[in-house]
Amino acid sequence: MKINNDAESRQDLYTELQQTADLFIGSKIGNKKQQRQREELQVLTQNLQGFVSERRAGWLRGWKQHTGERPADVIYVQDTHLKTEKDIEEVTAMWNRVWGVKDPTHPLSYWTKMGGGSGGVGILLQPSIAAHASPWRKMEWTSERIAVSFRGWTMINIYAPVEKTVQKEFYRDLQKWSNAAQPIILGGDFNAVLQPAIDRITQGLPSTKSCESAELDELVDRLDLIDAVHLTTHADDDSVPDPLTHYSFWRNNSASRLDRFYLTQAWDTFARQIALMLRDIARMDKERTTVYYNNLRASLNRQAETRADLQRIANQCRVRQGQMAFGRTLQPTTENVKRFYKRHADWQRDQTVTEILPSPGHFYPDSIPLAEKMASEWNGIMGGTHASMD
């Protein structure tokens, strides 16, 4: 997000630019006195346009003291212009002092350095939140993205490039990076809007342009995300948002909502997935049990003269049942089909025209004809019996 350099400098930029999204995820955190009221996670995002040293103390104190009835739990910051590790150590220590902690057990903030002439992002946490947070894929952090894990969620803060060509590549890479981070809370400065009619005003009138970033729109769709504003303010297109709280970037008679939050919208999907998983496990367990007893009955029909013979047959059935269960878990990928084909080809090479021995993990009665034995071996790969293949 860029601010007109000709605009008059304000002492309290935080009041003018802050955007808060209360994301209801059922987190009951904080001390015992607050637990009855804390059923939400309050997250804030802020483009700093350079976290210069003379303004750092004011920003940090303001985030704790002037964020409504209570301090924000998590704060995303962008465009910090922190150039060195020394700068990061300095702001980290300042944020610790704001909370009266010198050496916290868990880090209260995470930062990345700027790249080129802009960038640098950070995530600041309350102590009660920091105790449950940890870096997510830290080695892949850049000057434009950073992420932490918190109670099963991945919180991603971004600062999207302004230049359109670079921005397209950024969103494509972000989509790949975020695929392994479900569920997520994605926030920061996107430098593009998906619904200009709602999120952008040009010369005092709603914009008539279409979606400004096809790559961001695809990311939101592929990751099944929802704009957090629909959970906290206007829930439909017919309602009119309050401009002073809705837009985050102002210039002359124009305004935009470049700073936003997106989060995984399928809240009830996780419960359904667990139910389906348990159902599938029960079905697989029943199938394996049935196979085991069928094999055991078949084995007991063989001629056995001693108790040792019966134990040996039962042990062989258990081994075969375990091998077959393991084989069913392998996915029919091209690589697996090639590997199975090679294994069966090697097995067939070692057989004779008068006797065929079962391959590892395979079982069939000794009484069936040789042709049927061969067909049974190849059935799993060829998708049909050996005799029926053209």
C-alpha positions in Angstrom: 0.0 0.0 0.0 1.4 3.4 -1.1 0.6 6.8 0.5 0.9 10.1 -1.3 4.2 11.5 -0.4 2.8 15.0 -0.6 0.3 14.4 2.1 0.8 16.1 5.4 2.5 13.9 8.0 0.2 13.0 10.9 1.3 12.1 14.4 -1.3 9.4 14.8 -1.2 7.4 11.5 -2.3 4.4 13.4 -5.8 5.9 14.0 -6.2 6.8 10.3 -5.0 3.5 8.7 -5.8 0.7 11.2 -8.0 -2.1 10.0 -9.1 -4.7 12.5 -10.8 -8.0 11.8 -12.4 -10.0 14.6 -12.0 -13.6 13.5 -14.3 -16.0 15.4 -12.4 -19.2 15.8 -13.4 -20.1 19.4 -10.0 -19.5 21.0 -10.4 -19.1 24.8 -7.1 -17.6 25.7 -5.8 -15.1 28.2 -6.0 -15.1 32.0 -8.8 -16.6 34.0 -10.5 -13.3 34.5 -10.8 -12.8 30.7 -11.7 -16.3 29.6 -15.4 -15.8 29.9 -15.3 -12.9 27.4 -12.5 -14.1 25.1 -14.1 -16.3 22.4 -12.5 -14.6 19.4 -9.1 -13.8 18.1 -8.5 -10.1 17.2 -6.1 -9.6 14.4 -4.9 -6.2 13.0 -2.9 -5.4 9.9 -0.9 -2.2 9.3 1.3 -0.9 6.4 4.1 1.1 8.2 5.7 2.7 5.1 9.0 2.5 6.9 9.4 1.6 10.5 11.7 4.6 11.2 13.5 4.7 14.6 11.9 7.9 15.8 8.4 6.5 15.4 8.9 3.0 16.6 8.2 3.6 20.2 4.9 5.4 19.5 3.7 2.7 17.1 4.5 -0.1 19.6 2.9 1.6 22.6 -0.2 2.5 20.4 -0.7 -1.1 19.3 -1.0 -2.1 23.0 -2.9 0.8 24.4 -5.2 2.1 21.6 -6.8 -0.9 19.9 -10.3 -0.7 21.3 -11.3 -2.3 24.6 -8.2 -4.6 24.7 -5.0 -4.9 22.7 -5.0 -6.9 19.5 -3.9 -10.5 19.8 -2.0 -10.6 16.6 -0.6 -7.7 14.5 0.5 -8.0 10.9 2.9 -5.3 9.7 4.2 -4.6 6.2 6.8 -2.4 4.5 8.9 -2.1 7.7 12.2 -1.2 5.8 14.2 -3.1 8.4 17.5 -3.6 6.7 19.7 -5.5 9.1 19.6 -8.1 11.9 20.5 -5.3 14.3 17.3 -3.4 13.3 15.3 -6.6 13.9 16.9 -7.2 17.3 16.1 -3.6 18.3 12.4 -3.7 17.4 12.1 -7.1 19.0 13.5 -5.9 22.2 11.2 -2.8 22.1 8.1 -4.9 21.7 9.2 -7.1 24.6 9.6 -4.1 26.8 6.1 -2.9 25.9 4.9 -6.0 27.7 7.3 -5.8 30.5 9.3 -8.8 29.4 13.1 -8.9 28.8 13.7 -12.5 27.8 10.3 -14.1 26.9 10.1 -17.9 26.9 8.4 -17.7 23.5 9.2 -15.0 21.0 6.6 -12.2 21.0 7.4 -11.1 17.4 8.8 -12.4 14.1 10.4 -10.2 11.4 12.0 -10.4 7.9 14.3 -7.9 6.4 13.4 -5.7 3.4 14.4 -6.6 -0.1 15.5 -4.0 -2.6 14.0 -0.6 -1.9 10.9 -1.7 0.0 9.3 -4.6 1.9 10.0 -6.3 5.1 7.1 -7.9 7.1 6.5 -8.9 10.7 4.0 -10.6 13.0 3.6 -9.3 16.6 1.9 -11.3 19.3 0.5 -10.9 22.8 2.3 -13.1 25.4 -0.7 -15.4 25.8 -0.8 -16.0 22.1 2.9 -16.3 21.7 2.9 -19.3 24.1 1.0 -21.3 21.5 2.6 -19.9 18.3 5.7 -21.1 16.4 7.3 -20.2 13.0 5.9 -21.9 9.9 8.4 -22.8 7.2 10.8 -20.1 8.4 13.5 -21.0 5.9 11.1 -19.9 3.1 10.2 -16.5 4.6 10.9 -13.5 2.3 10.7 -9.7 2.5 7.1 -10.1 1.3 5.7 -13.1 3.3 6.0 -14.5 6.8 3.9 -17.1 8.6 3.4 -18.7 12.1 1.4 -21.6 13.3 -1.2 -21.1 16.1 -3.5 -23.8 17.5 -3.7 -25.7 14.2 -4.1 -22.5 12.1 -1.4 -21.0 9.8 -1.3 -17.2 10.0 0.3 -15.7 6.9 1.2 -12.0 6.5 2.0 -10.7 3.0 3.1 -7.5 1.3 2.2 -7.9 -2.4 4.4 -6.1 -4.9 2.8 -3.1 -6.7 4.3 -3.8 -10.2 1.7 -6.0 -11.9 4.1 -8.5 -13.6 5.9 -9.1 -10.4 2.6 -9.2 -8.5 1.3 -12.0 -10.7 4.3 -14.2 -10.1 4.1 -13.4 -6.3 0.5 -14.7 -6.1 1.2 -17.8 -8.1 4.1 -18.6 -5.8 2.0 -17.8 -2.7 -0.7 -20.2 -3.9 1.8 -23.1 -4.1 3.3 -22.1 -0.8 0.0 -21.9 1.0 -1.3 -25.3 -0.2 0.3 -27.1 2.7 -1.1 -24.5 5.2 -4.7 -25.4 5.8 -6.6 -23.9 7.6 -5.2 -20.4 7.2 -5.6 -16.8 8.1 -4.2 -14.8 5.2 -3.8 -11.1 5.7 -1.7 -8.0 4.9 -1.4 -5.5 2.0 -2.6 -7.1 -1.2 -2.2 -4.0 -3.4 -5.2 -5.1 -5.5 -8.9 -5.6 -4.9 -11.2 -8.3 -6.2 -14.4 -6.4 -6.0 -13.7 -2.8 -7.2 -17.4 -1.8 -7.0 -17.3 -2.4 -3.2 -13.6 -2.0 -2.3 -12.5 1.0 -4.4 -13.8 4.6 -4.9 -12.5 6.7 -7.8 -13.1 10.4 -7.7 -15.9 10.0 -5.2 -17.7 7.2 -7.1 -17.6 3.4 -6.8 -15.2 1.9 -9.3 -16.7 0.3 -12.5 -13.6 -1.8 -13.2 -13.4 -5.6 -13.0 -11.3 -7.8 -10.8 -7.8 -6.3 -10.5 -5.9 -9.6 -10.0 -6.9 -12.8 -11.7 -4.0 -14.6 -9.8 -5.3 -13.5 -6.4 -8.8 -14.4 -7.4 -7.6 -17.9 -8.3 -5.7 -18.2 -5.1 -8.8 -17.3 -3.0 -10.9 -19.8 -5.0 -8.4 -22.7 -5.0 -7.7 -22.4 -1.2 -11.4 -21.9 -0.5 -11.0 -18.6 1.4 -13.6 -16.0 2.4 -13.1 -12.3 3.0 -13.2 -11.7 6.7 -15.2 -8.5 6.2 -18.2 -10.7 5.4 -18.0 -12.2 8.9 -17.8 -8.9 10.8 -19.6 -6.2 8.8 -21.8 -6.2 5.7 -22.7 -9.7 4.7 -24.2 -8.9 1.3 -23.5 -6.5 -1.6 -26.7 -4.4 -1.0 -25.4 -3.0 2.3 -23.3 0.1 2.4 -20.1 -0.1 4.5 -18.9 2.8 6.6 -16.1 4.4 4.5 -14.0 5.4 7.5 -13.7 1.9 8.7 -14.0 0.0 5.4 -11.2 1.7 3.3 -7.6 1.6 4.4 -5.9 3.7 1.7 -6.9 7.2 0.9 -5.7 9.7 -1.8 -7.5 12.9 -2.7 -11.1 11.8 -3.6 -10.2 8.1 -4.0 -10.0 5.3 -1.5 -9.3 1.5 -1.6 -9.5 -1.5 0.7 -6.0 -2.9 0.0 -5.5 -4.3 3.5 -7.7 -7.3 4.1 -8.0 -10.7 5.8 -9.0 -14.0 4.2 -9.6 -17.2 6.1 -10.6 -20.8 5.3 -14.4 -20.6 5.0 -15.3 -24.3 5.3 -15.6 -24.3 9.1 -17.8 -27.4 9.2 -15.8 -29.2 6.6 -13.2 -30.4 9.1 -15.9 -32.1 11.2 -17.3 -33.8 8.1 -13.8 -34.9 7.1 -13.2 -36.5 10.5 -16.6 -38.3 10.2 -15.7 -39.6 6.7 -12.3 -40.7 7.9 -13.7 -42.7 10.8 -16.3 -44.3 8.5 -13.6 -45.3 6.0 -11.4 -46.7 8.7 -14.3 -48.8 10.1 -15.0 -50.1 6.6 -11.4 -50.9 5.8 -11.1 -52.7 9.2 -14.2 -54.8 8.4 -12.8 -55.7 5.0 -9.4 -56.8 6.4 -11.1 -58.8 9.1 -13.3 -60.6 6.5 -10.3 -61.3 4.3 -8.3 -62.7 7.2 -11.0 -65.2 8.3 -11.7 -66.2 4.7 -8.1 -67.0 4.2 -8.0 -68.8 7.6 -11.0 -71.0 6.7 -9.4 -71.8 3.3 -6.2 -72.8 5.0 -7.9 -75.0 7.6 -9.5 -77.0 4.8 -6.1 -78.3 3.9 -4.9 -81.5 5.2 -3.1 -81.0 8.5 -1.9 -83.8 10.6 -0.5 -82.0 13.7 -1.1 -79.0 15.8 2.2 -77.5 14.6 0.8 -77.7 11.0 -2.3 -75.8 12.0 -0.2 -73.1 13.7 2.1 -72.8 10.7 -0.9 -72.4 8.3 -2.4 -69.8 10.6 0.9 -67.8 10.7 1.2 -68.0 7.0 -2.4 -66.6 6.6 -1.6 -63.7 9.0 1.6 -62.8 7.0 -0.3 -62.9 3.7 -3.1 -60.9 5.1 -0.7 -58.2 6.3 1.0 -58.1 3.0 -2.2 -57.8 1.1 -3.4 -55.0 3.5 -0.2 -53.1 2.8 -0.6 -53.5 -0.9 -4.1 -52.1 -0.9 -2.8 -48.8 0.6 -0.6 -48.2 -2.4 -2.0 -45.6 -4.8 -2.3 -46.7 -8.5 0.1 -44.0 -9.7 2.1 -44.4 -12.9 5.3 -45.0 -10.9 3.7 -47.7 -8.8 2.3 -49.4 -11.9 5.7 -49.5 -13.5 7.3 -50.9 -10.4 4.6 -53.6 -10.1 4.9 -54.5 -13.7 8.7 -54.9 -13.3 8.2 -57.0 -10.2 5.7 -59.3 -11.9 7.8 -59.6 -15.0 10.7 -60.7 -12.9 8.5 -63.2 -11.0 7.1 -64.7 -14.2 10.6 -65.2 -15.6 11.5 -67.5 -12.7 8.4 -69.7 -13.0 8.2 -73.0 -14.9 5.6 -74.5 -17.2 4.8 -77.2 -14.7 4.7 -75.2 -11.4 3.9 -71.6 -10.4 4.6 -70.3 -7.0 2.6 -67.4 -5.6 4.4 -64.1 -5.7 5.0 -62.3 -2.3 1.7 -61.0 -0.9 -0.4 -63.1 -3.3 -2.5 -66.2 -2.5 -4.6 -68.7 -4.4 -5.5 -72.4 -3.8 -3.0 -75.0 -5.1 -5.8 -76.8 -6.9 -6.6 -74.2 -9.5 -5.1 -74.6 -13.1 -1.8 -72.9 -14.0 -3.5 -70.5 -16.4 -5.7 -69.2 -13.7 -2.8 -68.8 -11.3 -1.0 -66.7 -13.9 -4.2 -64.7 -14.6 -4.6 -64.1 -10.9 -1.1 -62.7 -10.6 -1.5 -60.2 -13.4 -5.1 -59.2 -12.6 -4.1 -56.3 -10.3 -2.0 -54.6 -12.9 -3.8 -55.4 -16.2 -7.3 -54.5 -14.8 -8.6 -57.9 -16.0 -7.7 -61.5 -16.2 -4.7 -62.5 -18.2 -6.8 -64.7 -20.5 -9.3 -61.8 -21.4 -6.6 -59.3 -22.4 -6.4 -58.6 -26.2 
